[in-house]
Amino acid sequence: MLLVLTEKPEEIRKEILLGMGRWISLKPEETFLLSSSKIRNRGFWSCIEWKIPRILERSELLQLRETFAKKNTDLIQVNRLLDPKEKVFSRLIWILL
């Protein structure tokens, strides 16, 4: 999953769908997933949850981040979102102790 942090989520989504990420070799199903991806809003920033079904190569991810940086946007790749009900940090502390 890619999390895209931006001030203009619809503009960024449109640019990707129209070819901004052409060098990434987007497959039709990946493009479809982006077109229907969830957008979370918090203040001035939004986060697009792009559930891409593959892990991008490091070079692809770096190129994509470089391209997005020109649009005042960034992204990270994660396996899944954290469960807000799960006490991840407290469990981590117990493991470290």
PDB file of C-alpha atoms in Angstrom, residues 53-61 77:
ATOM      1  CA  PRO A  53      -0.999  -5.034  -4.975  1.00  0.00           C
ATOM      2  CA  ARG A  54       2.779  -5.176  -5.351  1.00  0.00           C
ATOM      3  CA  ILE A  55       5.851  -3.876  -3.592  1.00  0.00           C
ATOM      4  CA  LEU A  56       7.617  -1.250  -5.656  1.00  0.00           C
ATOM      5  CA  GLU A  57      11.314  -1.619  -6.331  1.00  0.00           C
ATOM      6  CA  ARG A  58      13.492   0.799  -4.389  1.00  0.00           C
ATOM      7  CA  SER A  59      14.410   2.676  -7.580  1.00  0.00           C
ATOM      8  CA  GLU A  60      10.721   3.020  -8.549  1.00  0.00           C
ATOM      9  CA  LEU A  61       9.839   4.329  -5.104  1.00  0.00           C
ATOM     10  CA  GLN A  77       5.026   2.323   1.195  1.00  0.00           C
TER      11      GLN A  77
END
